[in-house]
Tab-separated table of C-alpha atoms in Angstrom:
chain	number	residue	atom	x	y	z
A	1	MET	CA	127.720	74.319	-94.151
A	2	ILE	CA	125.638	75.917	-96.231
A	3	SER	CA	123.754	75.060	-99.790
A	4	VAL	CA	120.903	76.285	-101.180
A	5	GLU	CA	119.142	74.195	-104.583
A	6	GLY	CA	116.140	75.354	-106.092
A	7	ILE	CA	115.003	78.602	-104.401
A	8	THR	CA	112.425	79.546	-104.980
A	9	LYS	CA	109.642	82.115	-103.059
A	10	TYR	CA	106.451	84.163	-104.330
A	11	TYR	CA	105.069	87.031	-102.652
A	12	GLY	CA	101.342	86.321	-104.188
A	13	GLU	CA	102.238	86.453	-108.229
A	14	LYS	CA	105.162	88.543	-106.923
A	15	CYS	CA	108.562	86.258	-107.693
A	16	ALA	CA	111.048	87.709	-105.909
A	17	LEU	CA	113.495	84.247	-105.587
A	18	ASP	CA	113.731	82.271	-109.158
A	19	ASN	CA	115.438	79.276	-108.622
A	20	VAL	CA	118.595	80.438	-106.338
A	21	SER	CA	121.314	78.350	-106.276
A	22	PHE	CA	124.796	78.196	-104.610
A	23	LYS	CA	126.801	76.748	-101.604
A	24	VAL	CA	129.083	78.412	-97.978
A	25	ASP	CA	131.519	76.203	-97.191
A	26	LYS	CA	132.011	76.137	-93.460
A	27	GLY	CA	134.491	78.742	-92.246
A	28	GLU	CA	133.466	81.635	-95.411
A	29	THR	CA	131.991	84.351	-94.822
A	30	VAL	CA	129.963	85.279	-98.321
A	31	GLY	CA	128.427	88.778	-98.912
A	32	LEU	CA	124.966	88.973	-100.586
A	33	LEU	CA	125.248	91.361	-103.225
A	34	GLY	CA	122.328	93.089	-105.205
A	35	PRO	CA	120.365	96.562	-105.852
A	36	ASN	CA	116.515	97.192	-104.171
A	37	ALA	CA	114.816	94.612	-104.058
A	38	ALA	CA	117.372	92.009	-105.270
A	39	GLY	CA	116.170	88.886	-103.002
A	40	LYS	CA	118.412	89.074	-100.534
A	41	THR	CA	116.240	90.014	-97.061
A	42	THR	CA	113.832	86.653	-98.542
A	43	THR	CA	117.269	84.734	-98.571
A	44	MET	CA	118.596	85.558	-95.858
A	45	ARG	CA	115.301	84.725	-93.604
A	46	ILE	CA	114.552	81.460	-95.591
A	47	LEU	CA	118.306	80.560	-94.105
A	48	THR	CA	116.639	81.731	-90.852
A	49	GLY	CA	113.708	79.731	-91.429
A	50	TYR	CA	111.757	82.862	-90.811
A	51	PHE	CA	110.176	81.953	-93.862
A	52	PRO	CA	109.195	78.709	-95.900
A	53	PRO	CA	110.431	78.788	-99.040
A	54	THR	CA	107.086	78.239	-103.003
A	55	SER	CA	109.702	75.790	-103.750
A	56	GLY	CA	113.292	74.089	-102.812
A	57	THR	CA	115.249	72.932	-99.801
A	58	ALA	CA	117.996	75.213	-98.617
A	59	THR	CA	121.025	72.686	-95.319
A	60	VAL	CA	122.316	75.121	-92.945
A	61	ALA	CA	124.542	73.657	-90.184
A	62	GLY	CA	123.387	69.956	-91.259
A	63	HIS	CA	119.477	70.607	-91.218
A	64	VAL	CA	116.942	70.537	-93.871
A	65	LEU	CA	114.610	73.359	-94.053
A	66	PRO	CA	111.863	74.375	-93.643
A	67	ASP	CA	111.272	70.475	-92.172
A	68	GLU	CA	113.595	71.532	-89.420
A	69	SER	CA	113.685	75.283	-89.192
A	70	LEU	CA	113.919	74.735	-85.159
A	71	GLU	CA	116.987	72.580	-85.340
A	72	VAL	CA	118.487	75.752	-87.278
A	73	ARG	CA	117.881	77.940	-85.478
A	74	ARG	CA	119.647	76.738	-82.595
A	75	LYS	CA	122.226	76.610	-84.278
A	76	ILE	CA	122.023	80.395	-86.252
A	77	GLY	CA	122.771	84.074	-85.515
A	78	TYR	CA	120.241	86.090	-86.860
A	79	LEU	CA	120.693	90.412	-87.506
A	80	PRO	CA	118.476	91.219	-89.388
A	81	GLU	CA	118.257	95.482	-91.011
A	82	LEU	CA	115.151	96.254	-88.158
A	83	VAL	CA	117.207	94.953	-85.274
A	84	PRO	CA	113.843	93.669	-82.510
A	85	LEU	CA	115.610	95.282	-79.984
A	86	TYR	CA	113.093	95.672	-76.282
A	87	THR	CA	113.756	98.874	-76.685
A	88	ASP	CA	112.579	99.568	-72.359
A	89	MET	CA	114.971	96.914	-70.984
A	90	SER	CA	118.550	97.634	-70.430
A	91	VAL	CA	121.759	95.837	-72.267
A	92	VAL	CA	122.029	93.536	-70.236
A	93	GLU	CA	118.658	92.486	-68.766
A	94	PHE	CA	118.174	92.572	-73.170
A	95	LEU	CA	121.315	89.820	-73.305
A	96	PHE	CA	120.204	87.850	-70.322
A	97	PHE	CA	116.374	87.222	-72.436
A	98	ALA	CA	118.279	86.833	-75.575
A	99	GLY	CA	120.218	83.874	-74.354
A	100	GLU	CA	117.765	82.367	-72.234
A	101	ALA	CA	115.735	82.686	-75.327
A	102	LYS	CA	118.001	80.928	-76.887
A	103	GLY	CA	118.336	78.288	-74.643
A	104	ILE	CA	122.171	79.278	-72.686
A	105	PRO	CA	122.174	77.000	-69.823
A	106	LYS	CA	122.198	79.054	-66.488
A	107	CYS	CA	125.798	78.351	-66.013
A	108	ASP	CA	126.691	79.782	-69.320
A	109	LEU	CA	124.721	82.474	-69.689
A	110	GLN	CA	126.260	85.123	-67.757
A	111	ASN	CA	130.062	83.854	-69.420
A	112	ARG	CA	128.176	84.620	-73.031
A	113	VAL	CA	126.715	87.840	-71.787
A	114	ASP	CA	130.212	89.525	-70.946
A	115	SER	CA	132.421	88.478	-73.550
A	116	VAL	CA	129.674	89.389	-76.237
A	117	ILE	CA	129.621	93.085	-74.336
A	118	ASP	CA	133.379	92.773	-75.172
A	119	ASP	CA	133.267	91.559	-78.799
A	120	CYS	CA	131.403	94.562	-79.023
A	121	ASN	CA	132.171	97.018	-76.983
A	122	LEU	CA	129.045	97.656	-74.760
A	123	ASN	CA	130.858	97.868	-71.962
A	124	GLU	CA	130.091	101.494	-70.641
A	125	TYR	CA	126.249	100.434	-72.205
A	126	VAL	CA	125.676	97.984	-70.022
A	127	TYR	CA	123.063	99.681	-67.994
A	128	LYS	CA	121.805	101.944	-70.296
A	129	GLN	CA	118.184	101.558	-70.728
A	130	ILE	CA	118.242	100.677	-75.487
A	131	LYS	CA	115.826	103.986	-75.798
A	132	THR	CA	118.455	105.814	-74.775
A	133	LEU	CA	121.717	104.748	-77.387
A	134	SER	CA	122.219	105.829	-81.008
A	135	LYS	CA	121.204	104.050	-83.612
A	136	GLY	CA	124.673	102.716	-84.426
A	137	TYR	CA	125.558	101.486	-80.199
A	138	LYS	CA	121.212	99.811	-80.658
A	139	GLN	CA	123.707	97.812	-84.932
A	140	ARG	CA	125.571	96.165	-81.599
A	141	VAL	CA	123.395	95.073	-78.980
A	142	GLY	CA	121.216	93.700	-81.796
A	143	LEU	CA	124.526	91.684	-83.026
A	144	ALA	CA	125.598	90.925	-79.102
A	145	GLN	CA	122.179	88.977	-79.202
A	146	ALA	CA	123.157	87.519	-83.141
A	147	ILE	CA	126.285	86.096	-81.715
A	148	ILE	CA	125.364	84.879	-78.018
A	149	ASN	CA	125.101	81.582	-78.417
A	150	SER	CA	127.529	81.452	-80.634
A	151	PRO	CA	126.760	80.093	-83.625
A	152	GLU	CA	128.592	77.891	-86.116
A	153	VAL	CA	126.355	79.847	-88.724
A	154	LEU	CA	125.949	83.767	-88.694
A	155	ILE	CA	123.657	84.808	-90.650
A	156	LEU	CA	123.942	89.346	-91.727
A	157	ASP	CA	121.527	91.850	-93.215
A	158	GLU	CA	123.621	95.311	-93.429
A	159	PRO	CA	125.173	95.375	-89.968
A	160	THR	CA	126.848	98.384	-89.833
A	161	VAL	CA	124.180	99.992	-90.779
A	162	GLY	CA	123.891	103.824	-89.313
A	163	MET	CA	127.717	103.734	-87.867
A	164	ASP	CA	129.901	105.821	-88.281
A	165	PRO	CA	133.123	104.952	-89.993
A	166	ASN	CA	134.844	104.457	-86.733
A	167	GLN	CA	132.212	102.443	-85.994
A	168	VAL	CA	132.088	100.228	-89.076
A	169	MET	CA	136.052	100.258	-88.865
A	170	GLU	CA	134.947	98.352	-85.471
A	171	ILE	CA	132.553	96.088	-86.580
A	172	ARG	CA	134.800	94.786	-89.642
A	173	GLY	CA	137.211	93.752	-86.868
A	174	ILE	CA	134.855	91.987	-84.827
A	175	ILE	CA	132.793	89.738	-88.224
A	176	LYS	CA	136.605	88.867	-89.345
A	177	LYS	CA	137.210	87.850	-86.044
A	178	LEU	CA	133.901	85.937	-85.872
A	179	GLY	CA	134.878	84.711	-89.516
A	180	GLU	CA	137.214	82.628	-87.662
A	181	LYS	CA	134.783	80.365	-85.790
A	182	SER	CA	131.517	80.782	-87.752
A	183	THR	CA	130.126	80.149	-91.257
A	184	ILE	CA	129.249	84.184	-92.661
A	185	VAL	CA	126.933	85.584	-94.498
A	186	LEU	CA	126.019	89.259	-94.860
A	187	SER	CA	124.008	91.943	-97.022
A	188	SER	CA	125.388	95.211	-97.411
A	189	HIS	CA	125.329	98.557	-99.669
A	190	ILE	CA	128.749	99.624	-98.199
A	191	LEU	CA	130.449	97.890	-101.793
A	192	GLU	CA	133.725	98.633	-99.575
A	193	GLU	CA	133.035	97.159	-95.811
A	194	VAL	CA	132.156	93.679	-98.069
A	195	ALA	CA	135.772	93.604	-100.554
A	196	LYS	CA	137.194	93.821	-97.484
A	197	THR	CA	134.887	91.648	-94.693
A	198	CYS	CA	134.435	88.464	-97.572
A	199	GLY	CA	135.900	85.644	-98.801
A	200	ARG	CA	133.169	85.039	-102.096
A	201	VAL	CA	130.226	87.182	-103.296
A	202	ILE	CA	126.781	86.342	-104.026
A	203	ILE	CA	125.671	88.840	-106.506
A	204	MET	CA	121.961	88.872	-107.286
A	205	ASN	CA	119.139	90.845	-109.036
A	206	ARG	CA	116.186	90.660	-109.344
A	207	GLY	CA	115.489	87.264	-108.066
A	208	LYS	CA	118.437	85.351	-109.823
A	209	VAL	CA	121.700	84.811	-109.419
A	210	LEU	CA	124.433	86.842	-111.576
A	211	ALA	CA	127.382	85.879	-110.582
A	212	ILE	CA	128.990	83.843	-107.647
A	213	ASP	CA	133.401	84.227	-106.390
A	214	THR	CA	135.738	85.768	-105.783
A	215	PRO	CA	136.539	89.882	-106.088
A	216	GLU	CA	139.701	88.810	-107.959
A	217	ASN	CA	138.930	85.876	-110.245
A	218	LEU	CA	135.167	88.273	-111.573
A	219	SER	CA	137.830	90.494	-111.933
A	220	LYS	CA	139.035	87.973	-114.420
A	221	GLN	CA	136.286	87.516	-116.706
A	222	ILE	CA	134.470	90.577	-117.173
A	223	GLU	CA	137.691	92.737	-117.851
A	224	THR	CA	138.574	92.302	-121.139
A	225	SER	CA	141.393	95.164	-121.336
A	226	ASP	CA	144.675	95.932	-118.474
A	227	ARG	CA	144.112	99.190	-116.736
A	228	ILE	CA	147.319	101.165	-116.468
A	229	PHE	CA	146.939	103.824	-114.981
A	230	PHE	CA	150.997	106.532	-114.956
A	231	GLU	CA	151.437	109.700	-113.606
A	232	LEU	CA	154.108	111.520	-115.111
A	233	MET	CA	156.422	114.393	-115.610
A	234	GLY	CA	157.718	116.130	-118.508
A	235	ASP	CA	155.244	117.189	-121.489
A	236	LYS	CA	151.880	116.545	-120.664
A	237	GLU	CA	150.925	116.537	-124.469
A	238	LYS	CA	153.523	114.878	-125.800
A	239	ALA	CA	153.364	112.139	-122.841
A	240	PHE	CA	149.323	111.525	-124.264
A	241	ASN	CA	150.217	110.916	-127.481
A	242	LEU	CA	152.860	108.385	-127.091
A	243	ILE	CA	150.602	105.675	-124.861
A	244	LYS	CA	147.918	107.134	-127.460
A	245	SER	CA	149.218	105.988	-129.643
A	246	HIS	CA	151.295	103.365	-128.807
A	247	LYS	CA	150.689	99.299	-130.417
A	248	GLY	CA	148.133	97.448	-128.205
A	249	ILE	CA	146.283	100.282	-126.575
A	250	ASN	CA	142.518	100.722	-126.721
A	251	LYS	CA	141.724	103.490	-125.115
A	252	CYS	CA	143.846	107.132	-122.831
A	253	GLU	CA	142.199	109.323	-120.635
A	254	TYR	CA	143.374	111.967	-118.395
A	255	SER	CA	142.538	110.657	-115.131
A	256	LYS	CA	139.999	113.027	-112.836
A	257	ARG	CA	142.384	111.460	-109.649
A	258	ASP	CA	144.748	113.449	-107.406
A	259	ILE	CA	148.121	113.101	-107.614
A	260	LEU	CA	150.485	113.095	-104.646
A	261	GLU	CA	153.970	114.430	-106.904
A	262	GLU	CA	153.887	117.898	-107.018
A	263	GLY	CA	154.290	119.137	-110.731
A	264	CYS	CA	152.906	115.528	-112.485
A	265	PHE	CA	150.342	115.071	-114.238
A	266	ALA	CA	147.600	111.508	-114.651
A	267	ILE	CA	147.082	109.583	-117.432
A	268	GLU	CA	144.958	105.903	-117.478
A	269	ALA	CA	144.903	103.906	-120.523
A	270	TYR	CA	143.403	100.016	-121.382
A	271	ALA	CA	145.009	97.865	-123.186
A	272	GLU	CA	144.974	94.656	-124.090
A	273	LYS	CA	146.747	91.932	-121.659
A	274	SER	CA	150.270	91.993	-122.794
A	275	PRO	CA	153.803	91.675	-119.941
A	276	GLU	CA	154.995	92.586	-122.566
A	277	LEU	CA	153.182	96.021	-124.170
A	278	ARG	CA	153.805	97.949	-120.653
A	279	SER	CA	157.197	97.012	-120.706
A	280	SER	CA	157.422	98.581	-124.523
A	281	LEU	CA	155.551	100.897	-123.045
A	282	LEU	CA	157.927	102.212	-120.123
A	283	ARG	CA	160.539	102.072	-122.386
A	284	SER	CA	159.044	104.251	-124.805
A	285	LEU	CA	157.979	107.156	-122.385
A	286	LEU	CA	162.003	106.851	-121.318
A	287	ASP	CA	163.739	106.663	-124.196
A	288	ASN	CA	161.692	110.334	-125.125
A	289	ASP	CA	162.411	112.274	-121.484
A	290	VAL	CA	158.891	111.345	-119.991
A	291	SER	CA	159.697	111.006	-116.317
A	292	VAL	CA	157.004	107.843	-114.868
A	293	CYS	CA	156.664	108.356	-110.899
A	294	GLN	CA	154.450	105.543	-111.129
A	295	MET	CA	152.457	103.535	-113.332
A	296	ALA	CA	150.607	100.712	-112.436
A	297	LEU	CA	147.682	98.515	-113.643
A	298	GLU	CA	145.067	98.058	-111.887
A	299	LYS	CA	142.101	96.032	-110.919
A	300	LEU	CA	138.592	96.652	-111.368
A	301	THR	CA	137.184	98.151	-107.979
A	302	LEU	CA	134.118	95.667	-106.335
A	303	GLU	CA	131.806	98.386	-107.582
A	304	GLU	CA	132.804	98.160	-110.910
A	305	ILE	CA	132.947	94.478	-111.253
A	306	PHE	CA	128.491	94.709	-109.599
A	307	THR	CA	128.418	97.684	-112.148
A	308	GLN	CA	128.721	95.414	-114.751
A	309	VAL	CA	127.802	92.207	-113.638
A	310	ILE	CA	123.699	94.027	-112.941
A	311	ALA	CA	124.460	95.741	-116.298
A	312	LYS	CA	125.224	92.187	-118.439
A	313	GLY	CA	122.676	90.287	-116.794
A	314	GLY	CA	125.282	88.002	-115.279
A	315	VAL	CA	128.567	86.702	-115.832
A	316	GLU	CA	129.617	84.147	-118.388
A	317	GLY	CA	129.821	81.177	-115.677
A	318	GLU	CA	126.783	81.159	-114.677
A	319	GLU	CA	124.810	81.867	-117.054
A	320	LYS	CA	126.166	78.429	-118.712
A	321	LYS	CA	124.594	77.098	-115.311
A	322	ALA	CA	120.962	78.322	-115.426
A	323	LYS	CA	121.012	77.751	-119.570
A	324	GLU	CA	121.725	74.272	-118.712
A	325	VAL	CA	119.561	74.002	-114.695
A	326	ASN	CA	116.465	75.208	-117.254
A	327	VAL	CA	117.595	72.783	-119.444
A	328	GLU	CA	117.483	70.324	-116.980
A	329	SER	CA	113.801	71.291	-115.840
A	330	GLU	CA	112.534	71.458	-119.235
A	331	LYS	CA	113.695	68.016	-119.589
A	332	GLU	CA	112.039	67.178	-116.623
A	333	GLU	CA	109.542	69.195	-117.651
A	334	GLU	CA	108.600	67.043	-120.622
A	335	ASN	CA	109.138	63.374	-118.569
A	336	LYS	CA	106.154	64.447	-116.456
A	337	LYS	CA	104.177	65.673	-119.798
A	338	ASP	CA	105.190	61.550	-121.336
A	339	ASP	CA	104.689	60.327	-117.500
A	340	LYS	CA	101.094	61.923	-117.947
A	341	ASP	CA	100.440	60.560	-121.055
A	342	GLU	CA	101.069	57.003	-120.695
A	343	LYS	CA	99.191	57.651	-117.180
A	344	GLU	CA	96.206	58.383	-119.437
A	345	GLU	CA	96.311	55.875	-122.097
A	346	VAL	CA	96.442	53.360	-120.718
A	347	PHE	CA	93.656	54.693	-118.644
A	348	GLU	CA	91.303	54.809	-122.083
A	349	LYS	CA	92.529	51.706	-122.429
A	350	SER	CA	90.909	49.890	-119.132
A	351	GLU	CA	87.998	51.628	-120.377
A	352	GLU	CA	87.655	50.735	-123.702
A	353	SER	CA	88.739	46.839	-121.713
A	354	GLU	CA	85.742	47.153	-119.720
A	355	GLU	CA	83.512	48.548	-122.384
A	356	SER	CA	84.228	46.138	-124.123
A	357	LYS	CA	83.696	43.487	-121.993
A	358	GLU	CA	79.691	45.148	-120.914
A	359	LYS	CA	78.981	44.740	-124.486
A	360	LYS	CA	80.069	40.929	-124.798
A	361	LYS	CA	78.261	40.346	-121.189
A	362	LYS	CA	75.494	42.949	-123.170
A	363	ALA	CA	75.608	40.474	-126.279
A	364	LYS	CA	75.500	36.685	-123.968
A	365	LYS	CA	71.968	37.717	-122.087
A	366	SER	CA	70.375	38.523	-125.680
A	367	LYS	CA	71.442	35.526	-127.327
A	368	THR	CA	70.268	33.559	-123.563
A	369	LYS	CA	66.656	35.299	-124.317
A	370	ASN	CA	66.102	34.999	-128.122
A	371	LYS	CA	66.433	31.198	-127.280
């Protein structure tokens, strides 16, 4: 549904995107993550035909950008970070305007307006001027205009910005529902939001793609050891020393998180990846009269994955791909250089040949004159 190949974008001399490539399959919801100035918004603007890349191509809903920009725009919905709204219009007026601008037939327009008003829970605000709405409700109006044409692809840049927790949960439900019919690419600084909404994530920094995968697979690639959480009751120091000294434990520390059971204490341990180790550790605690209220193997959160990928500059798989791309580009440059050298050599030989012919002509004329 979306295929990005070698996209590079320069603003003057500043490189905003550097050879970015990724694919999004039909029906997927993919999160675009990265710190400020990572290239997320630039990527989205290129995918929507807002402006062309400096080099590279993108295919969206079967149409190639930048050559088929108008065809792409007919098949997508776009919610930019700063929503462009005509604030003097009422909500319903603006949605009719947006529907007409997107070419929805008049016979279908009323139904589409009613549908997006229901989807975005705007029924109480239909006839209110947009300028009187809160930031969160203005965001809803922006989302409503993005989906009014039933788009095949939906591009959402910070869709929940300015919303309270209840509104965020509602929008999350809307996005999940839309994901049943549309392919969605969204960016957000709320990593928990992405984790609960998206099947895969694309992590970017400084214009480059550092990682593409599910949070679960990225966690497996990044984690070098298991993280085990214990909620225990009994001799605190004894329990800590038992865990710390157990074979295969790399690190052990008291946890600062809230304890559910009164009288318990919490410990986090980082251990070698082994089910047998966890089993023997549990037996050791129980044999030494330490009550185990809870013992859980914990995965990295998306926030921890994001932080580690940015710090490391990528994961092994993406680094390998980047190297392969660089090798290919170097080969192409060498081939171009060889072709150029060959052409120059042929040109030089042809010049020499012409020069030789001229000399022969002059020599022939000179002999004729002498005779």
